[in-house]
Tab-separated table of N, CA and C in Angstrom:
chain	number	residue	atom	x	y	z
A	1167	TRP	N	-3.345	-22.850	-94.926
A	1167	TRP	CA	-4.774	-23.059	-95.681
A	1167	TRP	C	-4.155	-23.671	-96.960
A	1168	MET	N	-3.289	-23.982	-97.050
A	1168	MET	CA	-2.322	-24.731	-98.553
A	1168	MET	C	-2.083	-25.413	-98.006
A	1169	SER	N	-2.240	-26.420	-96.965
A	1169	SER	CA	-1.689	-27.862	-96.980
A	1169	SER	C	-2.629	-28.122	-96.148
A	1170	ALA	N	-2.138	-29.964	-95.792
A	1170	ALA	CA	-3.171	-30.879	-94.951
A	1170	ALA	C	-3.201	-30.873	-93.879
A	1171	THR	N	-2.548	-29.384	-93.815
A	1171	THR	CA	-1.260	-29.853	-91.728
A	1171	THR	C	-1.883	-28.419	-91.246
A	1172	ALA	N	-2.984	-27.218	-92.451
A	1172	ALA	CA	-3.221	-26.527	-91.474
A	1172	ALA	C	-3.904	-26.012	-90.526
A	1173	ASP	N	-4.380	-24.378	-89.220
A	1173	ASP	CA	-4.933	-24.696	-88.672
A	1173	ASP	C	-6.514	-25.020	-89.423
A	1174	PRO	N	-7.675	-25.899	-88.287
A	1174	PRO	CA	-9.019	-25.715	-89.084
A	1174	PRO	C	-9.278	-24.770	-88.164
A	1175	GLU	N	-9.095	-24.390	-87.435
A	1175	GLU	CA	-9.619	-22.554	-86.484
A	1175	GLU	C	-9.391	-21.139	-87.487
A	1176	TRP	N	-8.610	-21.462	-88.864
A	1176	TRP	CA	-8.410	-20.455	-89.483
A	1176	TRP	C	-9.656	-20.972	-90.505
A	1177	LEU	N	-10.902	-20.226	-89.703
A	1177	LEU	CA	-11.412	-19.773	-90.561
A	1177	LEU	C	-12.092	-18.641	-90.845
A	1178	ASP	N	-12.114	-17.662	-90.735
A	1178	ASP	CA	-11.701	-16.405	-90.808
A	1178	ASP	C	-11.830	-15.578	-92.764
A	1179	THR	N	-12.168	-16.487	-93.599
A	1179	THR	CA	-12.133	-16.058	-94.239
A	1179	THR	C	-13.156	-15.285	-95.429
A	1180	VAL	N	-13.116	-14.702	-96.682
A	1180	VAL	CA	-14.636	-14.019	-96.766
A	1180	VAL	C	-14.346	-13.901	-98.544
A	1181	ASP	N	-15.273	-15.230	-99.040
A	1181	ASP	CA	-15.652	-14.750	-100.097
A	1181	ASP	C	-15.377	-13.096	-101.893
A	1182	PHE	N	-14.963	-13.147	-101.686
A	1182	PHE	CA	-14.565	-12.298	-102.785
A	1182	PHE	C	-14.878	-11.795	-103.994
A	1183	LYS	N	-16.706	-11.620	-104.406
A	1183	LYS	CA	-16.959	-11.473	-105.600
A	1183	LYS	C	-17.411	-10.270	-106.443
A	1184	PRO	N	-16.252	-9.657	-107.073
A	1184	PRO	CA	-15.988	-9.013	-107.968
A	1184	PRO	C	-17.292	-8.398	-108.627
A	1185	MET	N	-17.743	-7.789	-109.174
A	1185	MET	CA	-18.802	-6.032	-109.398
A	1185	MET	C	-18.201	-6.674	-110.493
A	1186	ARG	N	-18.508	-7.126	-112.345
A	1186	ARG	CA	-18.235	-7.231	-113.339
A	1186	ARG	C	-17.597	-6.174	-114.016
A	1187	LYS	N	-18.734	-5.395	-113.959
A	1187	LYS	CA	-19.251	-3.945	-115.225
A	1187	LYS	C	-17.814	-3.165	-114.492
A	1188	SER	N	-17.447	-2.771	-113.076
A	1188	SER	CA	-16.685	-1.647	-112.642
A	1188	SER	C	-15.295	-2.191	-112.639
A	1189	ILE	N	-15.061	-3.848	-113.702
A	1189	ILE	CA	-13.370	-4.190	-113.814
A	1189	ILE	C	-13.418	-4.869	-114.779
A	1190	ARG	N	-11.218	-3.582	-115.167
A	1190	ARG	CA	-12.049	-4.246	-117.043
A	1190	ARG	C	-10.465	-4.939	-116.890
A	1191	LEU	N	-10.451	-5.636	-117.189
A	1191	LEU	CA	-9.569	-7.000	-117.331
A	1191	LEU	C	-8.144	-6.912	-118.790
A	1192	ILE	N	-7.943	-6.820	-118.508
A	1192	ILE	CA	-6.485	-7.166	-119.032
A	1192	ILE	C	-5.441	-7.833	-119.385
A	1193	ARG	N	-5.439	-7.811	-121.382
A	1193	ARG	CA	-4.465	-8.671	-120.935
A	1193	ARG	C	-2.598	-8.405	-120.876
A	1194	LEU	N	-1.708	-8.775	-120.013
A	1194	LEU	CA	-0.579	-8.738	-119.845
A	1194	LEU	C	0.541	-8.888	-120.264
A	1195	ASP	N	0.915	-8.503	-121.532
A	1195	ASP	CA	1.665	-9.100	-122.725
A	1195	ASP	C	3.510	-8.434	-122.608
A	1196	ASP	N	4.551	-9.071	-122.644
A	1196	ASP	CA	5.855	-8.553	-122.478
A	1196	ASP	C	6.334	-7.669	-123.596
A	1197	LYS	N	5.409	-8.001	-124.404
A	1197	LYS	CA	5.802	-7.479	-125.835
A	1197	LYS	C	5.886	-5.759	-125.720
A	1198	ASP	N	5.121	-5.122	-124.493
A	1198	ASP	CA	4.220	-4.040	-124.850
A	1198	ASP	C	5.133	-3.106	-123.930
A	1199	HIS	N	6.638	-3.466	-123.462
A	1199	HIS	CA	7.498	-2.270	-122.837
A	1199	HIS	C	8.797	-3.314	-123.273
A	1200	ALA	N	9.555	-2.233	-123.302
A	1200	ALA	CA	11.051	-2.249	-122.853
A	1200	ALA	C	11.616	-3.223	-121.781
A	1201	HIS	N	11.961	-3.990	-122.372
A	1201	HIS	CA	13.028	-5.266	-121.394
A	1201	HIS	C	14.721	-4.165	-120.922
A	1202	PRO	N	14.478	-4.679	-119.487
A	1202	PRO	CA	15.829	-3.688	-118.865
A	1202	PRO	C	17.017	-4.520	-120.354
A	1203	VAL	N	18.394	-4.092	-120.366
A	1203	VAL	CA	19.274	-3.704	-120.392
A	1203	VAL	C	20.323	-3.716	-119.932
A	1204	VAL	N	21.395	-4.453	-120.360
A	1204	VAL	CA	22.297	-4.147	-119.188
A	1204	VAL	C	23.434	-2.436	-119.836
A	1205	HIS	N	23.152	-1.749	-119.912
A	1205	HIS	CA	24.200	-0.698	-120.430
A	1205	HIS	C	25.435	-0.133	-120.159
A	1206	LYS	N	25.549	-1.050	-118.963
A	1206	LYS	CA	27.734	-1.315	-118.325
A	1206	LYS	C	27.714	-2.380	-117.616
A	1207	ARG	N	29.181	-2.110	-117.337
A	1207	ARG	CA	29.559	-3.324	-116.899
A	1207	ARG	C	30.535	-2.153	-115.781
A	1208	VAL	N	30.541	-2.663	-114.400
A	1208	VAL	CA	30.984	-1.855	-113.319
A	1208	VAL	C	31.812	-2.618	-112.512
A	1209	TYR	N	33.041	-2.436	-112.329
A	1209	TYR	CA	33.925	-2.988	-111.265
A	1209	TYR	C	34.189	-2.567	-109.556
A	1210	ALA	N	34.543	-3.695	-108.908
A	1210	ALA	CA	34.991	-3.645	-107.398
A	1210	ALA	C	35.869	-2.402	-107.670
A	1211	GLN	N	35.969	-1.373	-107.042
A	1211	GLN	CA	36.562	-0.390	-106.363
A	1211	GLN	C	37.589	-1.119	-104.779
A	1212	LYS	N	36.853	-0.912	-104.795
A	1212	LYS	CA	37.454	-2.212	-102.559
A	1212	LYS	C	36.367	-2.895	-102.776
A	1213	ILE	N	36.898	-3.429	-101.411
A	1213	ILE	CA	37.135	-5.218	-101.002
A	1213	ILE	C	37.112	-5.377	-100.177
A	1214	THR	N	36.685	-5.370	-98.764
A	1214	THR	CA	37.390	-4.852	-97.495
A	1214	THR	C	35.825	-6.433	-96.425
A	1215	GLN	N	36.747	-7.387	-94.768
A	1215	GLN	CA	36.364	-7.081	-94.552
A	1215	GLN	C	36.298	-7.606	-93.348
A	1216	PRO	N	34.856	-6.342	-93.469
A	1216	PRO	CA	35.144	-5.435	-92.009
A	1216	PRO	C	34.178	-6.430	-90.688
A	1217	LYS	N	34.466	-7.906	-90.898
A	1217	LYS	CA	33.874	-8.127	-90.152
A	1217	LYS	C	34.451	-9.768	-90.447
A	1218	PRO	N	34.800	-11.115	-89.622
A	1218	PRO	CA	35.175	-12.337	-89.580
A	1218	PRO	C	34.131	-13.157	-90.559
A	1219	GLY	N	33.510	-12.888	-92.403
A	1219	GLY	CA	32.399	-14.027	-92.679
A	1219	GLY	C	31.581	-12.655	-93.552
A	1220	VAL	N	31.583	-11.354	-93.373
A	1220	VAL	CA	31.516	-10.557	-93.729
A	1220	VAL	C	32.510	-9.920	-95.099
A	1221	TRP	N	31.376	-9.778	-96.149
A	1221	TRP	CA	32.668	-8.988	-97.182
A	1221	TRP	C	32.118	-7.603	-97.446
A	1222	LEU	N	32.655	-6.780	-97.980
A	1222	LEU	CA	31.913	-5.406	-98.540
A	1222	LEU	C	32.986	-4.706	-98.782
A	1223	VAL	N	31.812	-4.514	-100.784
A	1223	VAL	CA	32.171	-4.786	-102.121
A	1223	VAL	C	32.045	-3.298	-102.342
A	1224	ASP	N	32.759	-2.164	-102.150
A	1224	ASP	CA	32.462	-0.634	-102.870
A	1224	ASP	C	32.027	-0.689	-104.619
A	1225	PHE	N	31.269	-0.286	-105.160
A	1225	PHE	CA	31.622	-0.425	-106.481
A	1225	PHE	C	32.305	0.746	-106.728
A	1226	GLY	N	32.064	2.092	-105.818
A	1226	GLY	CA	32.690	3.340	-106.347
A	1226	GLY	C	31.380	4.655	-106.704
A	1227	VAL	N	30.040	3.629	-107.176
A	1227	VAL	CA	28.964	4.289	-107.351
A	1227	VAL	C	27.840	3.934	-107.481
A	1228	GLY	N	26.989	4.662	-106.727
A	1228	GLY	CA	25.525	4.441	-106.926
A	1228	GLY	C	25.127	3.996	-108.319
A	1229	ILE	N	24.631	2.652	-108.621
A	1229	ILE	CA	24.377	2.168	-110.180
A	1229	ILE	C	23.025	1.819	-109.407
A	1230	ALA	N	21.215	1.488	-110.455
A	1230	ALA	CA	20.463	0.625	-110.840
A	1230	ALA	C	20.672	-0.470	-111.450
A	1231	GLY	N	21.395	-1.540	-110.280
A	1231	GLY	CA	21.810	-3.091	-111.925
A	1231	GLY	C	21.847	-4.267	-110.378
A	1232	ARG	N	22.373	-5.677	-111.096
A	1232	ARG	CA	22.749	-6.490	-110.536
A	1232	ARG	C	23.980	-7.117	-110.634
A	1233	ILE	N	24.739	-7.663	-109.130
A	1233	ILE	CA	25.452	-8.071	-109.257
A	1233	ILE	C	25.916	-9.021	-110.680
A	1234	ASN	N	27.056	-9.719	-110.672
A	1234	ASN	CA	27.524	-10.997	-111.127
A	1234	ASN	C	28.992	-11.884	-110.385
A	1235	LEU	N	27.702	-13.242	-110.221
A	1235	LEU	CA	29.578	-13.925	-108.989
A	1235	LEU	C	29.597	-14.835	-109.730
A	1236	SER	N	30.804	-15.264	-109.462
A	1236	SER	CA	32.059	-16.483	-110.482
A	1236	SER	C	33.039	-17.314	-108.620
A	1237	LEU	N	31.713	-18.550	-108.042
A	1237	LEU	CA	32.055	-18.167	-106.839
A	1237	LEU	C	32.542	-20.284	-106.873
A	1238	SER	N	32.814	-21.479	-105.538
A	1238	SER	CA	32.251	-22.460	-105.633
A	1238	SER	C	33.056	-22.446	-104.203
A	1239	GLY	N	32.401	-24.451	-103.791
A	1239	GLY	CA	32.240	-23.894	-102.595
A	1239	GLY	C	30.864	-25.253	-102.259
A	1240	THR	N	31.936	-25.562	-101.369
A	1240	THR	CA	30.430	-26.856	-100.678
A	1240	THR	C	29.051	-26.453	-101.623
A	1241	ALA	N	28.083	-27.410	-101.989
A	1241	ALA	CA	27.172	-27.859	-102.296
A	1241	ALA	C	25.821	-27.776	-101.088
A	1242	GLY	N	24.535	-27.286	-101.598
A	1242	GLY	CA	23.589	-26.219	-100.208
A	1242	GLY	C	24.374	-25.316	-99.331
A	1243	THR	N	25.412	-24.524	-100.159
A	1243	THR	CA	26.039	-23.089	-98.904
A	1243	THR	C	25.545	-22.185	-99.581
A	1244	THR	N	24.726	-21.542	-98.581
A	1244	THR	CA	23.354	-20.387	-98.563
A	1244	THR	C	24.670	-19.345	-99.205
A	1245	ILE	N	24.159	-18.153	-100.500
A	1245	ILE	CA	25.588	-16.888	-100.389
A	1245	ILE	C	24.327	-16.069	-100.233
A	1246	THR	N	24.490	-14.903	-99.409
A	1246	THR	CA	23.345	-14.386	-99.330
A	1246	THR	C	24.000	-12.472	-99.927
A	1247	ILE	N	23.546	-12.201	-100.616
A	1247	ILE	CA	24.151	-10.543	-100.837
A	1247	ILE	C	23.803	-9.348	-100.796
A	1248	LYS	N	23.153	-8.271	-99.445
A	1248	LYS	CA	22.178	-7.188	-99.450
A	1248	LYS	C	22.657	-6.085	-99.898
A	1249	TYR	N	22.246	-5.338	-100.665
A	1249	TYR	CA	22.702	-3.965	-101.258
A	1249	TYR	C	22.677	-3.290	-100.857
A	1250	GLY	N	23.343	-1.949	-100.609
A	1250	GLY	CA	22.400	-0.322	-100.368
A	1250	GLY	C	23.839	0.753	-100.293
A	1251	GLU	N	23.302	2.389	-100.420
A	1251	GLU	CA	23.745	2.865	-100.272
A	1251	GLU	C	24.155	3.621	-99.061
A	1252	LYS	N	24.544	2.752	-97.857
A	1252	LYS	CA	25.314	3.754	-96.161
A	1252	LYS	C	25.808	2.322	-96.047
A	1253	LEU	N	26.827	3.338	-95.499
A	1253	LEU	CA	27.969	1.941	-94.731
A	1253	LEU	C	27.663	2.724	-93.540
A	1254	ASN	N	27.327	1.452	-92.139
A	1254	ASN	CA	27.696	1.418	-91.058
A	1254	ASN	C	28.861	2.097	-90.262
A	1255	THR	N	29.382	2.806	-89.292
A	1255	THR	CA	30.691	3.591	-88.470
A	1255	THR	C	31.956	1.770	-88.500
A	1256	ASP	N	31.502	0.664	-88.715
A	1256	ASP	CA	32.313	-0.398	-87.928
A	1256	ASP	C	32.493	-0.684	-89.624
A	1257	GLY	N	31.951	0.028	-90.531
A	1257	GLY	CA	32.943	-0.741	-92.368
A	1257	GLY	C	30.947	-1.633	-92.426
A	1258	THR	N	30.153	-2.009	-92.316
A	1258	THR	CA	29.112	-2.919	-92.380
A	1258	THR	C	28.029	-2.415	-93.716
A	1259	LEU	N	27.843	-2.250	-94.123
A	1259	LEU	CA	26.451	-2.727	-94.880
A	1259	LEU	C	25.065	-1.321	-93.622
A	1260	ASP	N	24.638	-0.352	-93.852
A	1260	ASP	CA	23.636	0.318	-93.481
A	1260	ASP	C	22.394	0.160	-94.268
A	1261	GLN	N	21.449	-1.139	-94.306
A	1261	GLN	CA	20.388	0.047	-94.573
A	1261	GLN	C	19.437	-0.068	-93.911
A	1262	ARG	N	19.158	0.548	-92.461
A	1262	ARG	CA	18.168	1.171	-92.630
A	1262	ARG	C	16.707	1.633	-92.483
A	1263	GLU	N	17.524	2.886	-93.723
A	1263	GLU	CA	16.308	3.603	-94.535
A	1263	GLU	C	16.165	3.167	-95.647
A	1264	LEU	N	16.465	2.191	-96.455
A	1264	LEU	CA	15.761	1.087	-97.250
A	1264	LEU	C	14.584	0.457	-96.466
A	1265	ALA	N	14.724	-0.002	-95.209
A	1265	ALA	CA	14.005	-0.926	-94.193
A	1265	ALA	C	12.832	-0.466	-94.111
A	1266	ARG	N	12.985	1.345	-93.635
A	1266	ARG	CA	11.231	2.058	-93.672
A	1266	ARG	C	10.294	1.708	-94.683
A	1267	PHE	N	10.833	1.662	-95.645
A	1267	PHE	CA	10.057	1.516	-96.854
A	1267	PHE	C	9.277	-0.267	-96.758
A	1268	ILE	N	9.840	-1.399	-96.128
A	1268	ILE	CA	9.889	-2.243	-96.276
A	1268	ILE	C	8.771	-2.969	-95.272
A	1269	ARG	N	7.568	-3.440	-95.582
A	1269	ARG	CA	6.712	-4.240	-94.818
A	1269	ARG	C	6.962	-5.986	-93.853
A	1270	SER	N	7.891	-6.141	-95.080
A	1270	SER	CA	7.868	-7.925	-94.585
A	1270	SER	C	8.918	-8.309	-95.900
A	1271	GLY	N	10.411	-9.304	-95.217
A	1271	GLY	CA	10.842	-9.451	-95.683
A	1271	GLY	C	12.270	-9.049	-96.121
A	1272	SER	N	13.379	-9.567	-96.704
A	1272	SER	CA	14.656	-8.875	-96.438
A	1272	SER	C	14.758	-7.463	-97.383
A	1273	THR	N	15.124	-6.695	-96.964
A	1273	THR	CA	15.940	-5.028	-97.317
A	1273	THR	C	16.605	-5.526	-99.102
A	1274	GLN	N	16.391	-5.189	-99.824
A	1274	GLN	CA	17.097	-5.594	-101.029
A	1274	GLN	C	18.131	-6.557	-100.763
A	1275	THR	N	18.254	-7.628	-100.407
A	1275	THR	CA	18.475	-9.279	-100.249
A	1275	THR	C	18.907	-9.856	-101.277
A	1276	ASP	N	19.312	-10.594	-102.038
A	1276	ASP	CA	19.338	-12.082	-103.049
A	1276	ASP	C	19.569	-13.550	-102.278
A	1277	ARG	N	19.103	-13.894	-102.117
A	1277	ARG	CA	19.951	-15.150	-101.619
A	1277	ARG	C	19.962	-16.988	-102.602
A	1278	TYR	N	21.565	-16.699	-103.391
A	1278	TYR	CA	21.966	-18.022	-103.786
A	1278	TYR	C	22.608	-19.384	-103.383
A	1279	ILE	N	21.913	-20.927	-103.678
A	1279	ILE	CA	22.539	-21.542	-103.260
A	1279	ILE	C	23.017	-22.399	-103.789
A	1280	LEU	N	24.320	-22.700	-103.528
A	1280	LEU	CA	25.651	-22.556	-104.509
A	1280	LEU	C	24.989	-24.628	-104.811
A	1281	LYS	N	25.904	-25.358	-106.350
A	1281	LYS	CA	25.295	-26.070	-106.347
A	1281	LYS	C	26.473	-27.325	-105.928
A	1282	GLY	N	27.381	-26.957	-105.759
A	1282	GLY	CA	29.263	-27.755	-105.753
A	1282	GLY	C	30.289	-27.229	-106.468
A	1283	ALA	N	29.739	-27.047	-108.165
A	1283	ALA	CA	30.204	-27.315	-108.809
A	1283	ALA	C	31.662	-26.468	-108.640
A	1284	ALA	N	32.485	-26.527	-109.495
A	1284	ALA	CA	34.115	-26.023	-109.969
A	1284	ALA	C	33.541	-25.379	-109.876
A	1285	THR	N	33.007	-24.113	-110.856
A	1285	THR	CA	33.099	-22.295	-110.867
A	1285	THR	C	31.592	-22.402	-111.452
A	1286	GLU	N	30.792	-21.429	-109.836
A	1286	GLU	CA	29.901	-21.084	-110.539
A	1286	GLU	C	29.167	-19.909	-110.661
A	1287	THR	N	28.628	-19.290	-112.014
A	1287	THR	CA	28.781	-17.833	-111.953
A	1287	THR	C	27.521	-17.716	-112.394
A	1288	TRP	N	26.206	-16.813	-111.497
A	1288	TRP	CA	25.155	-16.394	-110.705
A	1288	TRP	C	25.399	-14.836	-110.832
A	1289	SER	N	24.339	-14.494	-110.648
A	1289	SER	CA	23.909	-13.247	-111.517
A	1289	SER	C	21.442	-13.070	-111.106
A	1290	PRO	N	20.943	-11.906	-110.644
A	1290	PRO	CA	19.278	-12.013	-111.051
A	1290	PRO	C	19.037	-12.499	-111.781
A	1291	ARG	N	18.308	-12.585	-111.806
A	1291	ARG	CA	17.855	-12.706	-113.346
A	1291	ARG	C	15.962	-11.305	-113.519
A	1292	PHE	N	15.277	-11.559	-111.894
A	1292	PHE	CA	14.578	-11.072	-111.923
A	1292	PHE	C	14.130	-9.288	-110.907
A	1293	VAL	N	15.666	-9.431	-110.664
A	1293	VAL	CA	14.804	-8.034	-110.300
A	1293	VAL	C	16.595	-7.757	-109.699
A	1294	TYR	N	16.290	-5.933	-110.102
A	1294	TYR	CA	17.427	-5.460	-109.869
A	1294	TYR	C	17.819	-4.437	-108.817
A	1295	HIS	N	19.158	-3.765	-107.886
A	1295	HIS	CA	18.529	-2.873	-107.581
A	1295	HIS	C	19.785	-1.612	-107.237
A	1296	GLY	N	18.482	-1.060	-106.015
A	1296	GLY	CA	19.679	0.702	-105.971
A	1296	GLY	C	20.955	0.184	-104.899
A	1297	PHE	N	22.013	0.870	-105.714
A	1297	PHE	CA	23.245	0.308	-104.895
A	1297	PHE	C	24.253	0.857	-105.277
A	1298	GLN	N	25.464	1.027	-104.077
A	1298	GLN	CA	27.068	1.320	-104.483
A	1298	GLN	C	28.116	0.521	-103.492
A	1299	PHE	N	27.357	-0.231	-102.574
A	1299	PHE	CA	27.434	-0.984	-101.518
A	1299	PHE	C	26.958	-2.624	-101.913
A	1300	ALA	N	27.979	-3.849	-101.673
A	1300	ALA	CA	26.876	-5.693	-101.993
A	1300	ALA	C	27.323	-6.381	-100.335
A	1301	GLU	N	26.917	-6.885	-99.442
A	1301	GLU	CA	27.632	-6.842	-98.558
A	1301	GLU	C	27.376	-8.946	-98.764
A	1302	ILE	N	28.315	-9.556	-98.909
A	1302	ILE	CA	28.010	-11.177	-99.272
A	1302	ILE	C	28.464	-11.706	-97.649
A	1303	THR	N	27.972	-11.865	-97.097
A	1303	THR	CA	28.740	-13.834	-96.304
A	1303	THR	C	27.350	-14.922	-97.020
A	1304	GLY	N	28.295	-15.646	-96.056
A	1304	GLY	CA	28.206	-17.053	-96.307
A	1304	GLY	C	28.907	-17.681	-97.300
A	1305	PHE	N	29.970	-16.891	-98.142
A	1305	PHE	CA	31.358	-17.691	-98.747
A	1305	PHE	C	32.082	-17.510	-98.389
A	1306	HIS	N	32.960	-18.925	-97.961
A	1306	HIS	CA	34.082	-19.555	-97.061
A	1306	HIS	C	35.941	-18.866	-98.247
A	1307	GLY	N	35.223	-18.266	-99.046
A	1307	GLY	CA	36.937	-18.153	-99.742
A	1307	GLY	C	37.628	-16.463	-99.524
A	1308	GLN	N	38.578	-16.586	-100.613
A	1308	GLN	CA	38.940	-15.487	-100.990
A	1308	GLN	C	38.118	-14.803	-102.235
A	1309	LEU	N	37.373	-13.126	-100.998
A	1309	LEU	CA	36.739	-12.443	-102.238
A	1309	LEU	C	36.996	-12.033	-103.217
A	1310	THR	N	36.974	-11.359	-104.687
A	1310	THR	CA	38.302	-11.186	-105.004
A	1310	THR	C	38.392	-9.325	-106.071
A	1311	GLU	N	38.106	-9.546	-106.715
A	1311	GLU	CA	37.473	-8.427	-108.065
A	1311	GLU	C	37.445	-9.063	-109.306
A	1312	ALA	N	37.604	-10.532	-108.702
A	1312	ALA	CA	37.532	-11.409	-110.426
A	1312	ALA	C	36.893	-12.980	-109.697
A	1313	ASN	N	35.939	-12.734	-108.622
A	1313	ASN	CA	34.732	-12.396	-108.158
A	1313	ASN	C	33.610	-11.960	-108.807
A	1314	ILE	N	33.694	-10.848	-108.574
A	1314	ILE	CA	32.582	-9.749	-109.007
A	1314	ILE	C	32.267	-9.310	-108.974
A	1315	SER	N	31.217	-8.355	-110.521
A	1315	SER	CA	31.189	-7.678	-110.709
A	1315	SER	C	29.942	-6.910	-111.130
A	1316	ALA	N	28.770	-5.702	-111.763
A	1316	ALA	CA	28.111	-5.554	-111.415
A	1316	ALA	C	27.353	-4.969	-112.798
A	1317	GLU	N	26.715	-5.298	-113.219
A	1317	GLU	CA	26.081	-4.580	-114.510
A	1317	GLU	C	24.454	-3.402	-114.500
A	1318	VAL	N	25.442	-2.489	-114.745
A	1318	VAL	CA	23.768	-1.318	-114.844
A	1318	VAL	C	23.340	-1.674	-116.151
A	1319	LEU	N	21.769	-1.750	-115.160
A	1319	LEU	CA	20.691	-1.969	-116.372
A	1319	LEU	C	19.738	-0.765	-116.122
A	1320	ASN	N	19.142	-0.211	-117.725
A	1320	ASN	CA	18.274	0.490	-117.762
A	1320	ASN	C	17.578	-0.109	-119.083
A	1321	THR	N	16.792	0.622	-119.665
A	1321	THR	CA	15.330	0.148	-119.866
A	1321	THR	C	15.256	0.352	-121.103
A	1322	ASN	N	15.213	-0.173	-121.968
A	1322	ASN	CA	16.076	-0.020	-123.595
A	1322	ASN	C	14.615	0.268	-124.354
A	1323	PHE	N	14.502	1.653	-123.962
A	1323	PHE	CA	13.430	3.217	-125.138
A	1323	PHE	C	14.120	3.152	-126.140
A	1324	GLU	N	13.264	3.262	-127.277
A	1324	GLU	CA	14.024	4.521	-128.242
A	1324	GLU	C	14.034	5.949	-127.959
A	1325	ASN	N	15.173	6.660	-128.154
A	1325	ASN	CA	15.520	7.912	-128.052
A	1325	ASN	C	14.135	8.731	-127.999
A	1326	ALA	N	13.690	9.864	-128.042
A	1326	ALA	CA	12.381	10.015	-128.286
A	1326	ALA	C	13.220	11.917	-128.982
A	1327	GLY	N	14.539	11.631	-128.473
A	1327	GLY	CA	15.236	13.310	-127.971
A	1327	GLY	C	15.757	13.177	-128.279
A	1328	ALA	N	16.457	14.412	-128.262
A	1328	ALA	CA	18.074	15.502	-127.357
A	1328	ALA	C	17.926	16.383	-127.823
A	1329	PHE	N	18.807	16.439	-126.145
A	1329	PHE	CA	19.447	18.354	-126.229
A	1329	PHE	C	20.529	18.155	-125.635
A	1330	HIS	N	20.627	19.894	-126.660
A	1330	HIS	CA	22.400	20.436	-126.880
A	1330	HIS	C	22.584	21.503	-125.893
A	1331	SER	N	23.212	21.365	-125.963
A	1331	SER	CA	23.652	23.190	-124.939
A	1331	SER	C	25.302	23.936	-125.855
A	1332	SER	N	24.936	24.873	-125.444
A	1332	SER	CA	26.533	25.268	-125.744
A	1332	SER	C	27.278	25.246	-123.943
A	1333	ASN	N	26.637	25.454	-122.661
A	1333	ASN	CA	26.952	25.360	-121.443
A	1333	ASN	C	27.106	24.860	-121.006
């Protein structure tokens, strides 16, 4: 329906005219909330290759955050990063539990297409994931601790209070 080659038989559309009295329009403004900030950086505790072409990175702790990759390779090569908290018995990433909640698309997956520069550093900018493990495919080099790290993100709210206990 969005292109000149769309199927002309697809005509089952309905115009929706909202009732203005029941809709409250608000302006979204990024100044109305605190933006996520990097709390700390964590490093790979273990990197394995459970299958040819599949790299599994264990960060040793579950985080909410994103990864940083520093790679080089042929322009147009797609690097796929999947995130999760469990492993299959063969050492690959198990996303079955997470996939139950996804109606369409890939579960906690990022893709980066190499430009072909000597070294490219990349991190997703508009998303973060919950994970301990990252599975990387499409990279044809040797993945090491120097190639990958992760950033723990949190929202930069002001402290609203504190708690101290002698226990």
